[in-house]
């Protein structure tokens, strides 16, 4: 599908135009980058499927979650590359292009809603914490995603109230990762702990940059939608194909029985 | 409620009209069929409730999922019979009525999103596969439903990209049903295997027809919304009251302990 | 955030106005009450977090669900206090202000969709019923919430069909609470049974008033949106900070092992 479209140039922005009143919008450059990321996620999903075939069925749980995450991410990026899944919202600030109606991709948040709990589940199952703790952390993560989504869709200054909610929920997630899950991983042995620490450092650093990107794009209207695409896209690519692949690699060396599954 | 309305004729299409620009729309004939299917699903839900009362509480798990599925299906068909839960989308092709704005029932997909995982859970629990496999298959099924929903709502040719995504996810579901779950069911004994094979044949045949119906109605605009109602409706009625009832009947003969629950 | 806004008076209704056609709308009075309830839920969430710190991690499951519920409720009330999360729907009846377009807060239902299963899970886990029964009851509760949401959004008399669906689902929930869960709680000992009965009386009384409030506001357009805010708000405050806090208090005296967790 996409290859046919690409062969005659990427016309996504023309074929699926946003409403005429939306002045701060994605251009071909941003769409091309989204197509690139889409290809990265699709290849990642395929690679995980192949990798799963070489693992006994009972050890595949981490593969299952990773395949799901990569699949959802590919679907999300297909949507944004096609210039779909967006709406126009009046900006609060006039930093970029003097303000106006900005194209907000709600599809991005739908994607995170589906992808981020899968990645978190992977990490938390790997640390061996109890399932009520996992459920609570996933709940906090979903509150974070939904809060910043609403914040992105609210035109008035009240958006920062939702952002604040989201950041509080995000601190709850980080608290459980850094204090609860790390302690639990330590008890599972030094090799699990080492792999967990690599993941933890990666995730806490990358995921801290997401709220900053939000503040610069949907929140503060400081950077262009194309720059927003680049910023979020790089973070997503580091999270999913890189960090999650390290994780899949690490999980192949640890039996799921040691993790209490 | 509905009986009062029906006694003075089915005025759903008049009382809950679609926007005036929607030219390819449901008529009284389609709405009448939706009401019929609504009655079928309601009676089915009631029959499952009665059947559950004759089963020990610990054996009721399959009844619970089936009651939920029938209830959701009834709610969905009530919505479509009332001419609600739809929106107008510009058609890509002009096969039917020369194209234009077609009435797309997103309520149908919301219903599938809720009903199909319940039926799949029934089938997969019956086969005795492990819960990570069940979760992964349900996830793939939901990706399938969401993909064809987005595809139905996208006016441009990009809808076929989502359709492709959906079909890939659907192949993942079928792979797990035909290869993974069938093998697992075999190990549970010949009677479980026999019942599972009947369900599997039914589901793989009927669920293969859904993408075809999508291609003819929301996708290709080949058949009228009334014919779409008949096509999808017949598939839904075969899936839920017929296949699922066979399943409830079969599950009453097999103790849940044999299935590892 | 909110304190800054409140210091120059509550301008939420002015800053986040509804569409001009919506004549039956929230005023400053309703918004002020929503802010008050928001503060109550925020303090409740904080109190549960503090309380959780004094409980061993393995006993925290009821705290986790309660913190989540209070957090979601605070987010919901922040939204409604900000005059967000609402849309205008043509009323069926002309009891209040002669009818017209009424402001319907769909955010309220999104909040219930997230909060009510958490509270129900608390109650049902406390009674020690099996997890298929819990899942089924939660499913029925979600059908109830979604049905009355759709009913609130449908302008025609068909809204009462959805209301009927919702009430049927609500009876299923009540049946499981009063007959199934109560019997199960009895077997866990007289102290668990006593606490369960207090919760059960509270919840069955308060939750019976919700459909009445719906009938008077979204359904029948009898009372003003401000009165709707007061009616629903009082019910929510009794359910969450009062009943749920009693529950958290009771759960601290009962080991989770006795509940089979």
Coordinates of N, CA, C and O in Angstrom, one line a residue, chain B residues 60-196:
Chain B
X60 N -19.6 -21.9 35.7 CA -20.3 -20.9 35.0 C -19.5 -20.0 34.1 O -20.0 -19.1 33.4
X61 N -18.2 -20.2 34.1 CA -17.3 -19.1 33.5 C -17.7 -19.0 32.0 O -17.8 -17.8 31.5
X62 N -18.0 -20.1 31.3 CA -18.3 -19.9 29.9 C -19.7 -19.3 29.7 O -19.9 -18.5 28.7
X63 N -20.6 -19.5 30.6 CA -21.9 -18.9 30.6 C -21.7 -17.4 30.8 O -22.3 -16.6 30.1
X64 N -20.8 -17.0 31.7 CA -20.7 -15.6 32.0 C -20.2 -14.8 30.7 O -20.8 -13.8 30.3
X65 N -19.2 -15.4 30.1 CA -18.7 -14.7 28.8 C -19.8 -14.7 27.8 O -19.9 -13.7 27.0
X66 N -20.6 -15.8 27.6 CA -21.6 -15.8 26.6 C -22.7 -14.8 26.9 O -23.2 -14.2 26.0
X67 N -23.1 -14.7 28.2 CA -24.2 -13.8 28.5 C -23.7 -12.3 28.2 O -24.4 -11.6 27.5
X68 N -22.4 -12.0 28.6 CA -21.9 -10.7 28.2 C -21.9 -10.5 26.7 O -22.3 -9.4 26.3
X69 N -21.4 -11.5 26.0 CA -21.4 -11.3 24.5 C -22.8 -11.0 23.9 O -23.0 -10.1 23.1
X70 N -23.8 -11.8 24.4 CA -25.1 -11.6 23.8 C -25.7 -10.3 24.2 O -26.4 -9.6 23.4
X71 N -25.4 -9.9 25.5 CA -25.9 -8.6 26.0 C -25.3 -7.4 25.1 O -26.0 -6.6 24.7
X72 N -24.0 -7.5 24.9 CA -23.4 -6.4 24.1 C -23.9 -6.4 22.7 O -24.1 -5.3 22.1
X73 N -24.1 -7.6 22.1 CA -24.6 -7.7 20.8 C -26.0 -7.1 20.7 O -26.3 -6.3 19.7
X74 N -26.9 -7.4 21.7 CA -28.2 -6.8 21.7 C -28.1 -5.3 21.7 O -28.9 -4.6 21.0
X75 N -27.2 -4.8 22.6 CA -27.1 -3.3 22.7 C -26.6 -2.7 21.4 O -27.1 -1.6 21.0
X76 N -25.7 -3.4 20.7 CA -25.2 -2.9 19.4 C -26.3 -2.8 18.4 O -26.5 -1.8 17.7
X77 N -27.1 -3.9 18.3 CA -28.2 -4.0 17.3 C -29.3 -3.0 17.7 O -30.0 -2.5 16.8
X78 N -29.6 -2.8 19.0 CA -30.6 -1.8 19.4 C -30.1 -0.4 18.8 O -30.9 0.3 18.3
X79 N -28.8 -0.2 18.9 CA -28.3 1.1 18.4 C -28.5 1.3 16.9 O -29.0 2.3 16.4
X80 N -28.1 0.2 16.2 CA -28.1 0.3 14.7 C -29.6 0.3 14.2 O -29.9 1.0 13.3
X81 N -30.5 -0.5 14.9 CA -31.9 -0.5 14.5 C -32.5 0.9 14.7 O -33.4 1.3 14.0
X82 N -32.0 1.6 15.8 CA -32.5 2.9 16.0 C -31.9 4.0 15.1 O -32.1 5.2 15.3
X83 N -31.1 3.5 14.2 CA -30.4 4.5 13.2 C -29.4 5.4 14.0 O -29.1 6.5 13.5
X84 N -28.9 4.9 15.1 CA -27.9 5.7 15.9 C -26.5 5.1 15.7 O -26.4 4.0 15.1
X85 N -25.5 5.7 16.3 CA -24.2 5.2 16.2 C -23.6 5.1 14.8 O -22.8 4.3 14.5
X86 N -24.0 6.1 14.0 CA -23.4 6.1 12.6 C -23.0 7.5 12.3 O -23.3 8.5 13.0
X87 N -22.2 7.6 11.2 CA -21.7 8.9 10.8 C -21.6 8.9 9.3 O -21.6 7.8 8.7
X88 N -21.5 10.0 8.6 CA -21.4 10.0 7.1 C -20.0 10.2 6.7 O -19.2 11.0 7.2
X89 N -19.5 9.3 5.8 CA -18.1 9.3 5.3 C -18.2 9.3 3.8 O -18.9 8.5 3.1
X90 N -17.4 10.2 3.1 CA -17.3 10.3 1.7 C -16.8 8.9 1.2 O -15.8 8.4 1.6
X91 N -17.4 8.3 0.2 CA -17.0 7.1 -0.4 C -15.8 7.3 -1.3 O -15.7 8.3 -1.9
X92 N -14.9 6.2 -1.4 CA -13.8 6.3 -2.4 C -14.3 5.9 -3.8 O -13.9 6.5 -4.8
X93 N -15.2 4.9 -3.8 CA -15.6 4.4 -5.1 C -17.1 4.7 -5.4 O -17.8 5.0 -4.5
X94 N -17.5 4.6 -6.7 CA -18.8 5.1 -7.0 C -19.7 3.9 -7.5 O -20.6 4.1 -8.2
X95 N -19.3 2.7 -7.0 CA -20.1 1.5 -7.5 C -21.6 1.6 -7.2 O -22.4 1.3 -8.0
X96 N -21.9 2.0 -5.9 CA -23.3 2.0 -5.5 C -23.8 3.5 -5.5 O -23.1 4.3 -4.9
X97 N -24.9 3.7 -6.2 CA -25.5 5.0 -6.3 C -24.5 6.1 -6.8 O -24.7 7.3 -6.4
X98 N -23.5 5.7 -7.5 CA -22.6 6.7 -8.0 C -21.7 7.3 -7.0 O -21.0 8.4 -7.2
X99 N -21.6 6.7 -5.8 CA -20.8 7.2 -4.7 C -21.5 8.4 -4.0 O -22.6 8.7 -4.3
X100 N -20.8 9.0 -3.1 CA -21.3 10.1 -2.3 C -21.0 9.9 -0.9 O -19.9 9.4 -0.5
X101 N -21.8 10.4 0.0 CA -21.6 10.3 1.5 C -22.4 9.1 2.0 O -23.6 9.1 1.8
X102 N -21.6 8.1 2.5 CA -22.3 6.9 2.9 C -22.4 6.8 4.5 O -21.5 7.2 5.2
X103 N -23.5 6.2 4.9 CA -23.7 6.1 6.4 C -22.9 4.9 6.9 O -23.1 3.8 6.5
X104 N -21.9 5.2 7.8 CA -21.0 4.1 8.3 C -21.4 3.9 9.8 O -21.4 4.9 10.6
X105 N -21.8 2.7 10.2 CA -22.1 2.4 11.5 C -20.9 2.1 12.4 O -20.4 0.9 12.4
X106 N -20.3 3.1 13.1 CA -19.2 2.8 13.9 C -19.6 1.9 15.1 O -18.8 1.2 15.7
X107 N -20.9 2.0 15.4 CA -21.4 1.2 16.6 C -21.2 -0.3 16.4 O -20.9 -1.0 17.3
X108 N -21.2 -0.7 15.1 CA -20.9 -2.1 14.8 C -19.6 -2.5 15.3 O -19.4 -3.6 15.9
X109 N -18.6 -1.7 15.1 CA -17.2 -2.0 15.5 C -17.0 -1.9 17.0 O -16.3 -2.7 17.6
X110 N -17.7 -1.0 17.6 CA -17.7 -0.9 19.1 C -18.2 -2.2 19.6 O -17.7 -2.8 20.6
X111 N -19.3 -2.7 19.0 CA -19.9 -4.0 19.5 C -18.9 -5.1 19.3 O -18.7 -5.9 20.2
X112 N -18.2 -5.2 18.1 CA -17.3 -6.3 17.9 C -16.1 -6.2 18.9 O -15.6 -7.2 19.3
X113 N -15.7 -5.0 19.2 CA -14.6 -4.8 20.1 C -14.9 -5.4 21.4 O -14.0 -5.9 22.1
X114 N -16.2 -5.4 21.8 CA -16.6 -5.9 23.1 C -17.0 -7.4 23.0 O -16.7 -8.2 23.9
X115 N -17.6 -7.8 21.9 CA -18.2 -9.2 21.8 C -17.1 -10.2 21.4 O -17.0 -11.2 22.0
X116 N -16.3 -9.8 20.4 CA -15.4 -10.8 19.8 C -14.3 -11.3 20.8 O -14.0 -12.5 20.8
X117 N -13.7 -10.5 21.7 CA -12.8 -11.0 22.6 C -13.5 -12.0 23.6 O -12.8 -13.0 24.0
X118 N -14.8 -11.8 23.9 CA -15.5 -12.7 24.8 C -15.6 -14.0 24.2 O -15.4 -15.1 24.8
X119 N -16.0 -14.1 22.9 CA -16.2 -15.3 22.2 C -14.8 -16.0 22.0 O -14.7 -17.2 22.3
X120 N -13.8 -15.2 21.7 CA -12.5 -15.8 21.5 C -12.0 -16.4 22.8 O -11.3 -17.5 22.9
X121 N -12.2 -15.7 23.9 CA -11.8 -16.2 25.3 C -12.4 -17.5 25.6 O -11.8 -18.5 26.0
X122 N -13.8 -17.6 25.3 CA -14.5 -18.9 25.4 C -13.7 -20.0 24.7 O -13.4 -21.0 25.3
X123 N -13.5 -19.8 23.4 CA -12.9 -20.8 22.6 C -11.5 -21.2 23.1 O -11.1 -22.3 23.2
X124 N -10.7 -20.1 23.4 CA -9.3 -20.4 23.8 C -9.2 -21.0 25.2 O -8.4 -21.9 25.4
X125 N -10.1 -20.6 26.2 CA -10.1 -21.3 27.5 C -10.5 -22.7 27.3 O -10.0 -23.6 28.0
X126 N -11.4 -23.0 26.4 CA -11.8 -24.4 26.1 C -10.7 -25.2 25.6 O -10.7 -26.4 25.8
X127 N -9.8 -24.6 24.9 CA -8.7 -25.4 24.3 C -7.5 -25.6 25.3 O -6.6 -26.4 25.1
X128 N -7.6 -24.9 26.4 CA -6.6 -25.1 27.4 C -5.2 -24.4 27.2 O -4.2 -24.8 27.8
X129 N -5.1 -23.5 26.3 CA -3.8 -22.8 26.0 C -3.5 -21.9 27.2 O -4.3 -21.5 28.0
X130 N -2.2 -21.5 27.3 CA -1.8 -20.7 28.5 C -2.3 -19.3 28.3 O -2.6 -18.8 27.2
X131 N -2.3 -18.6 29.4 CA -2.9 -17.2 29.4 C -2.1 -16.2 28.6 O -2.8 -15.3 28.0
X132 N -0.8 -16.3 28.5 CA -0.1 -15.3 27.6 C -0.6 -15.5 26.2 O -0.8 -14.5 25.5
X133 N -0.8 -16.7 25.7 CA -1.3 -17.0 24.4 C -2.7 -16.4 24.2 O -3.0 -15.8 23.2
X134 N -3.5 -16.6 25.2 CA -4.9 -16.0 25.1 C -4.8 -14.5 25.0 O -5.4 -13.9 24.1
X135 N -4.0 -13.9 25.9 CA -3.9 -12.4 25.8 C -3.4 -11.9 24.5 O -3.9 -10.9 23.9
X136 N -2.4 -12.6 23.9 CA -1.8 -12.1 22.7 C -2.9 -12.3 21.6 O -3.0 -11.3 20.7
X137 N -3.6 -13.4 21.5 CA -4.7 -13.6 20.5 C -5.8 -12.5 20.6 O -6.2 -12.0 19.6
X138 N -6.2 -12.2 21.9 CA -7.2 -11.2 22.1 C -6.7 -9.8 21.6 O -7.4 -9.1 21.0
X139 N -5.4 -9.5 21.9 CA -4.8 -8.3 21.4 C -4.8 -8.2 19.9 O -5.2 -7.2 19.4
X140 N -4.4 -9.3 19.2 CA -4.5 -9.3 17.8 C -5.9 -9.1 17.2 O -6.1 -8.3 16.3
X141 N -6.9 -9.7 17.9 CA -8.3 -9.5 17.5 C -8.7 -8.1 17.6 O -9.4 -7.5 16.7
X142 N -8.3 -7.4 18.7 CA -8.7 -6.0 18.9 C -8.0 -5.1 17.9 O -8.6 -4.2 17.4
X143 N -6.7 -5.4 17.5 CA -6.1 -4.7 16.5 C -6.8 -4.8 15.2 O -7.0 -3.8 14.5
X144 N -7.3 -6.0 14.9 CA -8.1 -6.3 13.7 C -9.3 -5.4 13.7 O -9.6 -4.7 12.7
X145 N -10.1 -5.4 14.8 CA -11.3 -4.6 14.9 C -11.1 -3.1 14.7 O -11.7 -2.4 14.0
X146 N -10.1 -2.6 15.5 CA -9.8 -1.2 15.5 C -9.3 -0.8 14.1 O -9.7 0.3 13.6
X147 N -8.5 -1.6 13.4 CA -8.0 -1.3 12.1 C -9.1 -1.2 11.1 O -9.1 -0.2 10.3
X148 N -10.0 -2.1 11.0 CA -11.1 -2.0 10.0 C -12.0 -0.9 10.4 O -12.6 -0.3 9.5
X149 N -12.2 -0.6 11.7 CA -13.0 0.6 12.1 C -12.4 1.9 11.5 O -13.0 2.7 10.8
X150 N -11.0 2.1 11.7 CA -10.4 3.3 11.2 C -10.5 3.3 9.7 O -10.8 4.3 9.0
X151 N -10.3 2.1 9.1 CA -10.4 2.0 7.6 C -11.8 2.4 7.1 O -11.9 3.1 6.1
X152 N -12.8 2.0 7.9 CA -14.2 2.4 7.5 C -14.4 3.9 7.6 O -15.2 4.5 6.8
X153 N -13.7 4.6 8.5 CA -13.9 6.0 8.8 C -13.0 6.9 7.9 O -13.3 8.1 7.8
X154 N -12.0 6.3 7.3 CA -11.1 7.1 6.4 C -11.7 7.2 5.0 O -12.0 6.2 4.4
X155 N -11.9 8.4 4.5 CA -12.5 8.5 3.2 C -11.6 8.2 2.0 O -12.0 7.7 1.0
X156 N -10.3 8.5 2.2 CA -9.3 8.3 1.0 C -8.9 6.8 0.9 O -9.3 6.0 1.6
X157 N -8.1 6.6 -0.1 CA -7.6 5.2 -0.5 C -6.7 4.7 0.6 O -6.5 3.5 0.7
X158 N -6.3 5.5 1.6 CA -5.5 5.0 2.7 C -6.3 4.1 3.6 O -5.7 3.4 4.4
X159 N -7.6 4.0 3.4 CA -8.4 3.0 4.2 C -7.9 1.6 3.9 O -8.0 0.8 4.8
X160 N -7.4 1.3 2.7 CA -6.9 0.0 2.4 C -5.6 -0.4 3.2 O -5.3 -1.5 3.4
X161 N -4.9 0.7 3.6 CA -3.7 0.4 4.5 C -4.2 -0.2 5.8 O -3.6 -1.1 6.3
X162 N -5.2 0.5 6.4 CA -5.8 -0.1 7.7 C -6.4 -1.4 7.5 O -6.2 -2.3 8.3
X163 N -7.0 -1.6 6.3 CA -7.6 -2.9 6.1 C -6.5 -4.0 6.0 O -6.6 -5.1 6.6
X164 N -5.4 -3.7 5.4 CA -4.2 -4.6 5.3 C -3.7 -4.9 6.7 O -3.5 -6.1 7.1
X165 N -3.6 -3.9 7.5 CA -3.2 -4.1 8.9 C -4.1 -5.1 9.6 O -3.7 -6.0 10.3
X166 N -5.4 -4.8 9.4 CA -6.4 -5.6 10.1 C -6.3 -7.1 9.6 O -6.4 -8.0 10.4
X167 N -6.1 -7.3 8.3 CA -6.0 -8.7 7.8 C -4.8 -9.4 8.4 O -4.8 -10.6 8.7
X168 N -3.7 -8.6 8.5 CA -2.5 -9.2 9.1 C -2.8 -9.7 10.5 O -2.5 -10.8 10.9
X169 N -3.4 -8.8 11.3 CA -3.8 -9.1 12.7 C -4.7 -10.3 12.7 O -4.6 -11.2 13.5
X170 N -5.6 -10.4 11.7 CA -6.6 -11.5 11.7 C -5.9 -12.8 11.4 O -6.3 -13.8 11.9
X171 N -4.8 -12.8 10.5 CA -4.1 -14.0 10.3 C -3.4 -14.5 11.5 O -3.3 -15.7 11.8
X172 N -2.9 -13.5 12.4 CA -2.3 -13.9 13.6 C -3.3 -14.6 14.5 O -3.0 -15.6 15.2
X173 N -4.6 -14.1 14.5 CA -5.6 -14.8 15.3 C -5.9 -16.2 14.8 O -5.9 -17.1 15.6
X174 N -6.0 -16.3 13.5 CA -6.3 -17.6 12.9 C -5.1 -18.6 13.1 O -5.4 -19.7 13.4
X175 N -3.9 -18.1 13.0 CA -2.7 -18.9 13.3 C -2.8 -19.5 14.7 O -2.6 -20.7 14.8
X176 N -3.2 -18.7 15.6 CA -3.2 -19.2 17.0 C -4.4 -20.1 17.2 O -4.3 -21.1 18.0
X177 N -5.5 -19.8 16.5 CA -6.6 -20.8 16.7 C -6.3 -22.1 16.0 O -6.5 -23.2 16.6
X178 N -5.8 -22.1 14.8 CA -5.7 -23.3 14.0 C -4.5 -24.1 14.4 O -4.6 -25.4 14.5
X179 N -3.4 -23.5 14.7 CA -2.2 -24.2 15.0 C -2.0 -24.4 16.5 O -1.8 -25.5 17.0
X180 N -2.0 -23.3 17.3 CA -1.7 -23.4 18.7 C -2.8 -24.0 19.5 O -2.6 -25.0 20.2
X181 N -4.0 -23.4 19.4 CA -5.1 -23.8 20.2 C -5.6 -25.3 19.9 O -5.9 -26.1 20.7
X182 N -5.6 -25.6 18.6 CA -6.0 -26.9 18.2 C -5.1 -28.0 18.8 O -5.6 -29.0 19.3
X183 N -3.8 -27.8 18.7 CA -2.8 -28.7 19.3 C -3.1 -28.9 20.8 O -3.1 -30.0 21.3
X184 N -3.3 -27.7 21.5 CA -3.6 -27.8 22.9 C -4.9 -28.6 23.2 O -4.9 -29.3 24.2
X185 N -5.9 -28.3 22.4 CA -7.2 -29.0 22.7 C -7.0 -30.5 22.5 O -7.7 -31.3 23.2
X186 N -6.2 -30.9 21.6 CA -6.0 -32.4 21.3 C -5.5 -33.1 22.6 O -5.9 -34.2 22.9
X187 N -4.6 -32.4 23.3 CA -4.0 -33.0 24.5 C -5.1 -33.1 25.7 O -4.8 -33.8 26.6
X188 N -6.2 -32.4 25.5 CA -7.2 -32.4 26.6 C -8.1 -33.6 26.5 O -9.1 -33.8 27.3
X189 N -8.0 -34.4 25.4 CA -8.9 -35.6 25.2 C -9.7 -35.4 24.0 O -9.9 -34.4 23.4
X190 N -10.2 -36.6 23.5 CA -10.8 -36.6 22.2 C -12.2 -35.9 22.2 O -12.6 -35.3 21.2
X191 N -12.9 -35.9 23.3 CA -14.2 -35.2 23.3 C -14.1 -33.7 23.3 O -14.7 -33.0 22.5
X192 N -13.1 -33.2 24.0 CA -12.8 -31.7 24.0 C -12.4 -31.4 22.5 O -12.8 -30.4 21.9
X193 N -11.5 -32.2 22.0 CA -10.9 -31.9 20.7 C -12.0 -31.9 19.6 O -12.1 -31.0 18.7
X194 N -13.0 -32.8 19.7 CA -14.1 -32.9 18.7 C -14.9 -31.6 18.8 O -15.2 -31.0 17.8
X195 N -15.3 -31.2 20.0 CA -16.1 -30.0 20.2 C -15.3 -28.8 19.7 O -15.9 -27.9 19.0
X196 N -14.0 -28.8 20.0 CA -13.2 -27.7 19.5 C -13.2 -27.6 18.0 O -13.2 -26.5 17.4

